[in-house]
XYZ file of C-alpha atoms in Angstrom:
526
model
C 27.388 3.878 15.286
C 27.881 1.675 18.589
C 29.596 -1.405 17.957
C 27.035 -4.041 16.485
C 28.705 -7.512 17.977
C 28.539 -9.062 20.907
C 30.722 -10.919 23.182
C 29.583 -14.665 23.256
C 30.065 -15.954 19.709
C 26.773 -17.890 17.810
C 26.670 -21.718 17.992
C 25.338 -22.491 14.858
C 26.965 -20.723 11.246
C 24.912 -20.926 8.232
C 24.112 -19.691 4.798
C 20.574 -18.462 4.808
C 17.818 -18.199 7.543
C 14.120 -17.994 6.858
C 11.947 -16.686 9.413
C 8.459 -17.891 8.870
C 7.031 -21.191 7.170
C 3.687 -19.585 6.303
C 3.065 -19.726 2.366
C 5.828 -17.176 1.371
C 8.332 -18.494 4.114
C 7.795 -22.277 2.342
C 8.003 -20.735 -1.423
C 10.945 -18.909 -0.336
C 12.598 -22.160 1.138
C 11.841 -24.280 -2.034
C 13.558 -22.019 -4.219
C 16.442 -21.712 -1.980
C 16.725 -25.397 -1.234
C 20.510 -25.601 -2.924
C 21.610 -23.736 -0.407
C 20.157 -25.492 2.759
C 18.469 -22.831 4.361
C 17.747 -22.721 8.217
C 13.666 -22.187 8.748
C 12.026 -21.195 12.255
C 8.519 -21.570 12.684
C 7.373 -20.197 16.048
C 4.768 -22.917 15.846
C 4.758 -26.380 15.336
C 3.263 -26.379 12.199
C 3.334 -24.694 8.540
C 0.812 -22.717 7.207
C 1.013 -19.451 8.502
C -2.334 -17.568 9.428
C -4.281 -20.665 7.626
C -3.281 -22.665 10.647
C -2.881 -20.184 13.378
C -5.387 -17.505 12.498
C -8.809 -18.858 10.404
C -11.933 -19.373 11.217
C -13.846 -22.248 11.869
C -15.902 -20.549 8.142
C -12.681 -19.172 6.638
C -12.173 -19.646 3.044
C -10.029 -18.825 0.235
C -10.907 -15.349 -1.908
C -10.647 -17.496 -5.249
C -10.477 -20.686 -6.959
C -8.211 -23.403 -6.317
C -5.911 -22.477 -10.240
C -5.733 -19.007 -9.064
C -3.972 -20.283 -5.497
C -1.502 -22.528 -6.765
C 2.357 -23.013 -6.898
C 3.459 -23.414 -10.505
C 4.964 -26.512 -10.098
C 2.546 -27.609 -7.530
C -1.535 -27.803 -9.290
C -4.204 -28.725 -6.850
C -5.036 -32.579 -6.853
C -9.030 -31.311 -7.396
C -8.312 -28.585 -9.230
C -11.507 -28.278 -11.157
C -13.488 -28.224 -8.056
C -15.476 -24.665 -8.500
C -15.393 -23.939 -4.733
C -13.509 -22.067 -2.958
C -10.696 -24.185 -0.512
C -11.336 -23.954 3.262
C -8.468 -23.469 4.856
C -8.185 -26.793 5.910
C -8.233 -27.814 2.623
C -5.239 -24.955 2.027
C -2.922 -26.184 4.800
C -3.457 -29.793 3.543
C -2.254 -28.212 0.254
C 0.585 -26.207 1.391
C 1.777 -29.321 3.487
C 1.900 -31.707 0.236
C 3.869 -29.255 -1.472
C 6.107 -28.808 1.374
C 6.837 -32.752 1.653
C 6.946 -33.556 -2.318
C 9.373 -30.977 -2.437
C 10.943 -32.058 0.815
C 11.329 -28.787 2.317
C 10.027 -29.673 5.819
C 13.702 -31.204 6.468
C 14.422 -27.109 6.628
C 11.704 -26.290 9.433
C 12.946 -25.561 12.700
C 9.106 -25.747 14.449
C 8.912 -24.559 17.758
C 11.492 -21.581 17.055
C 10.396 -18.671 17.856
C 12.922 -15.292 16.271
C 13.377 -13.454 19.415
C 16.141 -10.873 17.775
C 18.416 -9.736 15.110
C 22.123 -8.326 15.602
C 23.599 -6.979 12.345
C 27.119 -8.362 12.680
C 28.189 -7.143 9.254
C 31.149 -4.721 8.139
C 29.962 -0.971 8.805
C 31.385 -0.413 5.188
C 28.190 -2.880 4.202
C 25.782 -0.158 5.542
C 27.635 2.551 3.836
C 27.882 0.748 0.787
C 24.184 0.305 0.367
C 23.326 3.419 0.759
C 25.523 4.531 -1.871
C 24.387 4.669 -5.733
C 25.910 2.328 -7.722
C 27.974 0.334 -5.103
C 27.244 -4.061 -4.680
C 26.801 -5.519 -2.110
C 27.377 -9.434 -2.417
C 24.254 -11.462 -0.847
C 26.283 -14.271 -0.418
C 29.756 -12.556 1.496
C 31.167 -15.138 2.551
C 31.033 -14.415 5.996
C 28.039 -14.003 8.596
C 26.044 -10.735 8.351
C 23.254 -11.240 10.718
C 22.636 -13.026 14.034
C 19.272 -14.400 14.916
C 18.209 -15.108 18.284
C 15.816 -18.056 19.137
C 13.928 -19.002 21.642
C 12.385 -22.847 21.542
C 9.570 -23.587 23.173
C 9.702 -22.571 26.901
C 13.327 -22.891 27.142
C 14.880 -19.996 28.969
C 18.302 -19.719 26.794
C 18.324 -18.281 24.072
C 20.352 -20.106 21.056
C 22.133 -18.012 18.583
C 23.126 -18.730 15.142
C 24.524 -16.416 12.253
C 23.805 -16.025 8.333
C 24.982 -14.579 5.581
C 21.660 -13.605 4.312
C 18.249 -13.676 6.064
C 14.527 -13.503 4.496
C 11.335 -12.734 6.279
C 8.288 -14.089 5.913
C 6.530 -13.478 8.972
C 3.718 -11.679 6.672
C 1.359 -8.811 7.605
C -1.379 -10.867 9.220
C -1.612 -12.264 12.513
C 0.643 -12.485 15.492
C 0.190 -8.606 16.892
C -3.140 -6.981 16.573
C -4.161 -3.604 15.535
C -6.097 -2.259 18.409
C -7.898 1.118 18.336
C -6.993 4.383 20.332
C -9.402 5.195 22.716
C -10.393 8.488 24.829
C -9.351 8.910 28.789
C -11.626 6.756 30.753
C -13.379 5.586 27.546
C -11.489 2.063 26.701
C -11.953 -1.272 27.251
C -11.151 -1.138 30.646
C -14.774 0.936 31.394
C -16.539 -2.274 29.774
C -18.565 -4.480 31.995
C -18.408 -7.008 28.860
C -15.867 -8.928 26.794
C -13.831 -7.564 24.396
C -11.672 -9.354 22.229
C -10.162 -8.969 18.944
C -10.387 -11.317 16.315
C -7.154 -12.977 16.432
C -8.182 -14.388 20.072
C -10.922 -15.409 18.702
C -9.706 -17.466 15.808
C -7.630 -19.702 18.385
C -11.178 -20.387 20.126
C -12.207 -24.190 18.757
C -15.584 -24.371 17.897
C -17.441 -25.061 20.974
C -16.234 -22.061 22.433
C -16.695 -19.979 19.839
C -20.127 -20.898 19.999
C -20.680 -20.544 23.445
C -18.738 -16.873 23.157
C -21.356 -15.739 20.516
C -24.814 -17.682 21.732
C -27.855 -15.401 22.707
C -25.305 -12.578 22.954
C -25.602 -9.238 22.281
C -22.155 -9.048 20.094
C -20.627 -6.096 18.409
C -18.134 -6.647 15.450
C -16.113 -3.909 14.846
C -15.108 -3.948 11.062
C -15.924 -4.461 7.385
C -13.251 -6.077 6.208
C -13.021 -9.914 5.566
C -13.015 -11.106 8.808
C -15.661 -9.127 10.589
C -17.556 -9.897 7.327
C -16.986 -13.686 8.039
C -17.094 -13.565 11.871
C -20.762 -11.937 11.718
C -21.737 -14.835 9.821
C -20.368 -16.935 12.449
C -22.458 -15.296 15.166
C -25.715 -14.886 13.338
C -25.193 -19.038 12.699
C -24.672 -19.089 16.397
C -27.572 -17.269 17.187
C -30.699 -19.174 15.576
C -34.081 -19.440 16.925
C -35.968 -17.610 19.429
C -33.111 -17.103 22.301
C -30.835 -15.301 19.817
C -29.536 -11.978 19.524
C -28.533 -10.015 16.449
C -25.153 -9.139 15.926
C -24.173 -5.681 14.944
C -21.894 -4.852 11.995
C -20.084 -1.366 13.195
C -18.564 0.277 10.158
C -16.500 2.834 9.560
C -15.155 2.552 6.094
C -17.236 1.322 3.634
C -15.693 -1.076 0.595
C -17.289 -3.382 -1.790
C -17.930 -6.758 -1.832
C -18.640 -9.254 -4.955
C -20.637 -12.521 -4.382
C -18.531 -14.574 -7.226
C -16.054 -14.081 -9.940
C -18.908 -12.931 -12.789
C -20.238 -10.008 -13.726
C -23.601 -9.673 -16.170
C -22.793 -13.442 -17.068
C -18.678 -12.379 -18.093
C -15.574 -13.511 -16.067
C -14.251 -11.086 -13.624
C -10.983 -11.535 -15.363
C -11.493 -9.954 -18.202
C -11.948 -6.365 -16.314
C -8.854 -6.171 -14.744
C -6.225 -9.267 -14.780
C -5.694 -9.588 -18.344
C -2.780 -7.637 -20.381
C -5.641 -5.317 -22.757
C -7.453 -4.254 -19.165
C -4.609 -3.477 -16.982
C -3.244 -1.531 -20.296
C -6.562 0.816 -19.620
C -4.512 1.611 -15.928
C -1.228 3.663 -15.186
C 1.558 1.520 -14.302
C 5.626 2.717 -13.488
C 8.001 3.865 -15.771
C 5.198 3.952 -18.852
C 6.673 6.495 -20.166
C 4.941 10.611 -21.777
C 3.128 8.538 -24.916
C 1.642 6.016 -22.668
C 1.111 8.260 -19.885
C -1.830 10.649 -22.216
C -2.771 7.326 -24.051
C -4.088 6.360 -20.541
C -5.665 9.582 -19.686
C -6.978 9.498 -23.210
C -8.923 6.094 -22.069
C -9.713 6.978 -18.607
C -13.198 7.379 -19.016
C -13.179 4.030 -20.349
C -11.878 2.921 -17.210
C -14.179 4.841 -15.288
C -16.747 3.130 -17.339
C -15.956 -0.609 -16.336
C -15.605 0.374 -12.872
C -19.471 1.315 -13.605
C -20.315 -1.530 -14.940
C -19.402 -3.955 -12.143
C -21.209 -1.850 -9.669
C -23.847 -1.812 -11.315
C -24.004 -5.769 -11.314
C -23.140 -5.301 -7.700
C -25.933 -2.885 -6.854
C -28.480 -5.382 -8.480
C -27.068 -8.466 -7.060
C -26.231 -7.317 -3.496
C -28.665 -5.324 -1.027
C -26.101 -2.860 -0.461
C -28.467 0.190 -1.071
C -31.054 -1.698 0.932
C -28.800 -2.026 4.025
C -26.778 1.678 3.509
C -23.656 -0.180 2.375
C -23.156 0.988 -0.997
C -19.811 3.509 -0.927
C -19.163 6.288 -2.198
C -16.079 5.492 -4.014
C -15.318 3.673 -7.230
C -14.823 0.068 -7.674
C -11.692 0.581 -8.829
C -10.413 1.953 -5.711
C -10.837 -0.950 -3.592
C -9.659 -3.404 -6.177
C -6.731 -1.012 -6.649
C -5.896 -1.237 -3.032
C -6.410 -5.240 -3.008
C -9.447 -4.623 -0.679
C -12.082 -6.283 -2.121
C -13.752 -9.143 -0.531
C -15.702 -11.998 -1.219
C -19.706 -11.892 0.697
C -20.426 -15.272 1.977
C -23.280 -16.810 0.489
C -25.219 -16.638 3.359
C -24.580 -13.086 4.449
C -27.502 -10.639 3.341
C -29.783 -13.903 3.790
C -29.098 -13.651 7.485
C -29.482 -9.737 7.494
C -32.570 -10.222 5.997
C -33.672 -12.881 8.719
C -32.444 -9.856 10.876
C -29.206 -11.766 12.493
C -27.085 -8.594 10.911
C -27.530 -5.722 11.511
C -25.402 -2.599 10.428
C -24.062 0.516 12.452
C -22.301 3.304 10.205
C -20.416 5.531 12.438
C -16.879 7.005 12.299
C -15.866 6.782 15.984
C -16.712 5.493 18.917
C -16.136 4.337 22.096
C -17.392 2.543 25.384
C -19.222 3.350 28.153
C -20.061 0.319 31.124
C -22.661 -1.306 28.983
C -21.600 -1.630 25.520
C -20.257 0.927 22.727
C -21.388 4.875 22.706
C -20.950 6.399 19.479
C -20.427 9.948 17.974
C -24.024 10.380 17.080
C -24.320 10.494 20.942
C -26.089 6.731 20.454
C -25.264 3.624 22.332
C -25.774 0.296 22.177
C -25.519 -2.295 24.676
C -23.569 -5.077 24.282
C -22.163 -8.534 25.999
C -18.999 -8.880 23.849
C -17.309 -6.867 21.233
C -15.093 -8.459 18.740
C -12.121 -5.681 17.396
C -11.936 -7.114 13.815
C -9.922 -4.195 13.283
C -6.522 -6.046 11.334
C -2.769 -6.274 12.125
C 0.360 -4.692 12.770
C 2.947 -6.382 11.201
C 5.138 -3.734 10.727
C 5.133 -3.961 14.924
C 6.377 -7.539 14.172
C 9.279 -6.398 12.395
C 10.415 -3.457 14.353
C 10.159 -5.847 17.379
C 13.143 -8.051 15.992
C 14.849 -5.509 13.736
C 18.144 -3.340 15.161
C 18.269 0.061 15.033
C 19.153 1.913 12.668
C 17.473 -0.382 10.681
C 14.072 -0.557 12.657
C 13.537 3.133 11.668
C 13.583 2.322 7.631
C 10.587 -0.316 7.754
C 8.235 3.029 7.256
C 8.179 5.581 4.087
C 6.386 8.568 5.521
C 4.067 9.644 5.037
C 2.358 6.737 3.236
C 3.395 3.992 5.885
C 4.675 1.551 3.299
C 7.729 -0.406 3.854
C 9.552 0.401 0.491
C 10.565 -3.071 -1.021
C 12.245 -3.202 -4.647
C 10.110 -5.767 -6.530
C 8.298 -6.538 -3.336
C 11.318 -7.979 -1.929
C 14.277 -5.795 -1.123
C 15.008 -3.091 1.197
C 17.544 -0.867 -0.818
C 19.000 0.387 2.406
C 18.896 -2.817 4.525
C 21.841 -5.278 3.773
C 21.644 -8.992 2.960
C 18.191 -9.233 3.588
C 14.538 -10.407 1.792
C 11.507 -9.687 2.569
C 8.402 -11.629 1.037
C 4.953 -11.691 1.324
C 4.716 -7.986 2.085
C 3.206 -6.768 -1.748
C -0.265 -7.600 -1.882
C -1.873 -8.685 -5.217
C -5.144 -10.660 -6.329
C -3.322 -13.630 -5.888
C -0.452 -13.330 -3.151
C 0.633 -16.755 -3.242
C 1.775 -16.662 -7.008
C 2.999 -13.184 -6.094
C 5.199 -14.678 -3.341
C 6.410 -17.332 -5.301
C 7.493 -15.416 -8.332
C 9.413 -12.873 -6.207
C 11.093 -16.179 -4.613
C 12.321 -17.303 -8.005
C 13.571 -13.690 -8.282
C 15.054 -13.491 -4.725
C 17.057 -17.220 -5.276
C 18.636 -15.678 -8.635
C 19.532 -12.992 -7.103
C 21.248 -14.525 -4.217
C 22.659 -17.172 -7.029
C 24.301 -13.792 -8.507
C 22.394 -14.407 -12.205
C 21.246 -10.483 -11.937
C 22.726 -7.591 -9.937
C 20.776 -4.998 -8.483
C 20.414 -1.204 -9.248
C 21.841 0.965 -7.089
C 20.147 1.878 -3.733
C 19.027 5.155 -5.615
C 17.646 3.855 -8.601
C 15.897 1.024 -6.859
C 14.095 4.295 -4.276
C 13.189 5.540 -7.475
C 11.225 2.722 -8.607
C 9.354 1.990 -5.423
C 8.882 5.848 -5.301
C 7.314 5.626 -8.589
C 4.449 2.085 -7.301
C 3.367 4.416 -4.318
C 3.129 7.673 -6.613
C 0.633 5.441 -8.968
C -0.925 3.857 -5.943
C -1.746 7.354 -4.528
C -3.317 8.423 -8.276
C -5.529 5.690 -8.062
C -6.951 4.796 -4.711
C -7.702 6.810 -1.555
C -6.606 3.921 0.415
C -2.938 4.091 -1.040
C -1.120 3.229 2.069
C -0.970 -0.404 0.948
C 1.571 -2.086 -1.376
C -0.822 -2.968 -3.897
C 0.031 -3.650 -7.674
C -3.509 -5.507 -8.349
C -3.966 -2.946 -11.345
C -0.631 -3.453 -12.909
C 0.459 -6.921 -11.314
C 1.035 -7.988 -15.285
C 3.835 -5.294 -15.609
C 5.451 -5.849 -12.123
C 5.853 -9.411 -13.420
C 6.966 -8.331 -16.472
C 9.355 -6.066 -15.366
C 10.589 -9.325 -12.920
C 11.122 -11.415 -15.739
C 13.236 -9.154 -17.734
C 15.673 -8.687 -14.588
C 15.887 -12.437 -14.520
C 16.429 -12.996 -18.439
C 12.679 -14.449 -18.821
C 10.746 -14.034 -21.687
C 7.993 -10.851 -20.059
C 4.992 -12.456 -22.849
C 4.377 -16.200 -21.501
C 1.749 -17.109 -23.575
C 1.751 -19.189 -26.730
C -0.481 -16.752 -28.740
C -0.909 -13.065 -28.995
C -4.687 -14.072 -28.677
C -3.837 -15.838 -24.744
C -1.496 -12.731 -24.335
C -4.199 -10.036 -25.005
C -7.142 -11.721 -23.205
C -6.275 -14.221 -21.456
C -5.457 -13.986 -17.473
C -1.895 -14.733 -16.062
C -1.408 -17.121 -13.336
C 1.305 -19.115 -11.529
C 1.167 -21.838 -14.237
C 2.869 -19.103 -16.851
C 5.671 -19.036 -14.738
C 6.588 -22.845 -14.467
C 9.505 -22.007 -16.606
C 12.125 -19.630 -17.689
C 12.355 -18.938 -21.096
């Protein structure tokens, strides 16, 4: 291994960094606050993608009690709509001064690079079964290289112990492989993905879309809420419909009830996610599941059924040919604007299913040897944020982000890399509700670095993530996403345990059965 420090010592000598300030970055510094930590924010605000990357229409997936720190309840918390994200940055940023963790925020900092400075012994050591590895060492591990606003020097400090939270979203996008001579570059039109166009103000955005012929690539939340966008910008006479191209199909709810019940009771309370496989449930529970998987079959059924009466899908070709279950097992389901089929129906939407294409001079061509012509095409096609990581991360470390062949970064409890040293990662586990999932695994991470718990071994802790992706891959198709939405009850179970909590938070075994679990059971230990 080539030697990992450098000549020119770091200015600045801490205890903790925190790269991020987006809603895991600010959980994260909250429940490290004892110890001071250092935060950078590339920006000059918090908020993550809710300030950087939303949409003049973008709203939160759920209600306000099911997006809230424990500590922390909305001020209009009974308020049955969803939060814009307005609304959620307001939110985030009254948290963030009542609990005065702003004082933490380096704005304007932008990570640039990461030296591991640590003894080589600390590589070997965490690689080995059974051996510790101190979080706290006593001495600096890392070195993090910042760049502040358009200065040219870079200024370095060193940690002990760094987490990242620059999340999955936003930042780099994904953008689609394309044939020779069949990009973007052949396009007499504008392309664009949807992160440029989320820094567009409104004016712009309106102008961008307005009696254009626009093509959204996409069928995801986004391009689901940036069609809505255009048809609103295209009203009246003058305007154009805006095409929908899909590739993947996935369903879509238009609220949080099904046939008149709560959504929660299919799949966020203890007695439904017992109907689903979970880690480490041992041979009993394993055929007692199997035994009851037609059950679970059955109230996949049920909701699309109330989804194939309530939504157009079969009207419009958009009904797919997979389960329920598999989308909400892969944290893929999204929320249909109110508004959405009503514009289809006025015509505003329209919907191409094709799985490739490309573009010729005029718009996009696709492999049903159709084309359509086009002003602008939008790429709502997601991010890359491993690409964020590997672009600060040292080798040899930059090569572990990725289990092959599933692509998943494997994180004990959503948080640690068993072979990466003195180092946190939150906010890359999705669940229904990813800011109580960020904050719980913060609690976890700030015992941990406190010493209350020590962690398996490197090998026992592969197991266990070895063991999420083996039940992802049982359940969904679309497994190559750190999803524990069908057993997010026993991850936080299994969290609680390792940090001497009571697992069963409720006050009855009534509340425990049937009753959904949210940040507010977690406002306390024991």
């Amino acid at each position: 291994m080539a030697d990992l420090h450098h000549e020119n010592p770091p200015l600045i000598i801490s205890k903790i960094a925190i790269i991020g300030a987006g809603v895991s970055g600010i959980a994260a510094a909250k429940q490290l606050s004892r110890h001071n930590p250092v935060v950078f924010e590339a920006t000059d605000s918090i908020g993550g993608v809710w300030k950087t990357c939303a949409y003049k229409s973008t709203k939160l997936q759920s209600a306000r009690k099911d997006y809230e720190f424990s500590d922390f309840p909305w001020p209009n918390g009974d308020d049955p709509s969803f939060p814009t994200h307005d609304e959620i940055v307001d939110y985030l940023e009254s948290y963030a001064k009542h609990f005065d963790v702003l004082k933490f925020v380096e704005f304007n900092s932008k990570v640039m690079e990461l030296r591991f400075v640590g003894h080589r012994e600390t590589v070997e050591l965490a690689a080995k079964a059974g051996a510790y590895v101190s979080p706290l060492p006593g001495h600096p591990v890392w070195e993090i290289a910042v760049k502040r606003n358009d200065a040219e020097n870079l200024q370095w400090y060193a940690f002990e112990f760094v987490v990242v939270c620059t999340g999955k979203y936003g930042d780099i996008p994904k953008i689609p492989s394309f044939p020779d001579n069949k990009g973007p570059q052949v396009f007499q039109g504008k392309v664009l993905h949807s992160l440029d166009y989320c820094k567009l103000d409104k004016d712009a955005a309106t102008q961008l879309l307005k009696g254009k012929k626009v093509a959204i690539i996409g069928y995801k939340k986004s391009a689901i809420d940036l069609a809505v966008e255009c048809a609103e910008a295209n009203q009246g006479p003058e305007g154009q419909p805006c095409t929908m191209v899909v590739r993947t199909l996935h369903w879509t709810v238009p609220h949080y009830w099904v046939w008149g019940l709560p959504f929660f009771l299919f799949y966020s309370t203890r007695t439904s996610q017992f109907l689903h496989e979970r880690p480490n449930q041992g041979i009993l529970r394993s055929l007692l599941c199997y035994m009851l998987s037609p059950m679970r079959r059955g109230v996949s059924k049920f909701v699309e059924s109330y989804l194939l009466w309530k939504l157009p899908l079969q009207k419009y070709g958009l009904k797919p040919d997979h389960p329920f279950e598999e989308d909400y097992a892969s944290c893929q389901m999204a929320i249909m604007p109110e508004n959405f089929f009503t514009e289809a129906d006025k015509g505003n939407i329209v919907f191409k299913k094709s799985s490739n294409w490309w573009f010729w001079k005029e718009g996009i061509e696709f492999d049903d040897s159709t084309k359509m012509k086009a002003d602008v095409v939008i790429l709502a096609t997601g991010y890359d944020g491993k690409k964020k990581l590997k672009a600060i991360l040292p080798d040899p470390f930059r090569s572990l982000i990725e289990y092959h062949p599933s692509g998943i970064m494997p994180l004990y409890r959503g948080t640690i890399h068993p072979l990466i040293p003195n180092m946190a990662f939150v906010g890359y586990i999705e669940s229904v509700a990813n800011l109580h999932t960020s904050e719980l695994r913060s609690i976890w991470l700030a015992r941990y670095v406190d010493e209350k718990f020590k962690l398996p071994s490197a090998e026992n802790m592969l197991e266990q993530i070895y063991k999420e992706m083996e039940v992802s891959r049982r359940t969904t198709r679309f497994y190559k996403r750190h999803c524990i939405s069908t057993f997010s009850i026993n991850h936080s179970d299994e969290i609680c345990e390792e940090m001497g909590w009571n697992s069963w938070r409720k006050r009855s075994w009534f509340a425990e059965a049937f009753s959904p679990y949210g940040s507010q059971d977690y406002s306390h230990g024991n």
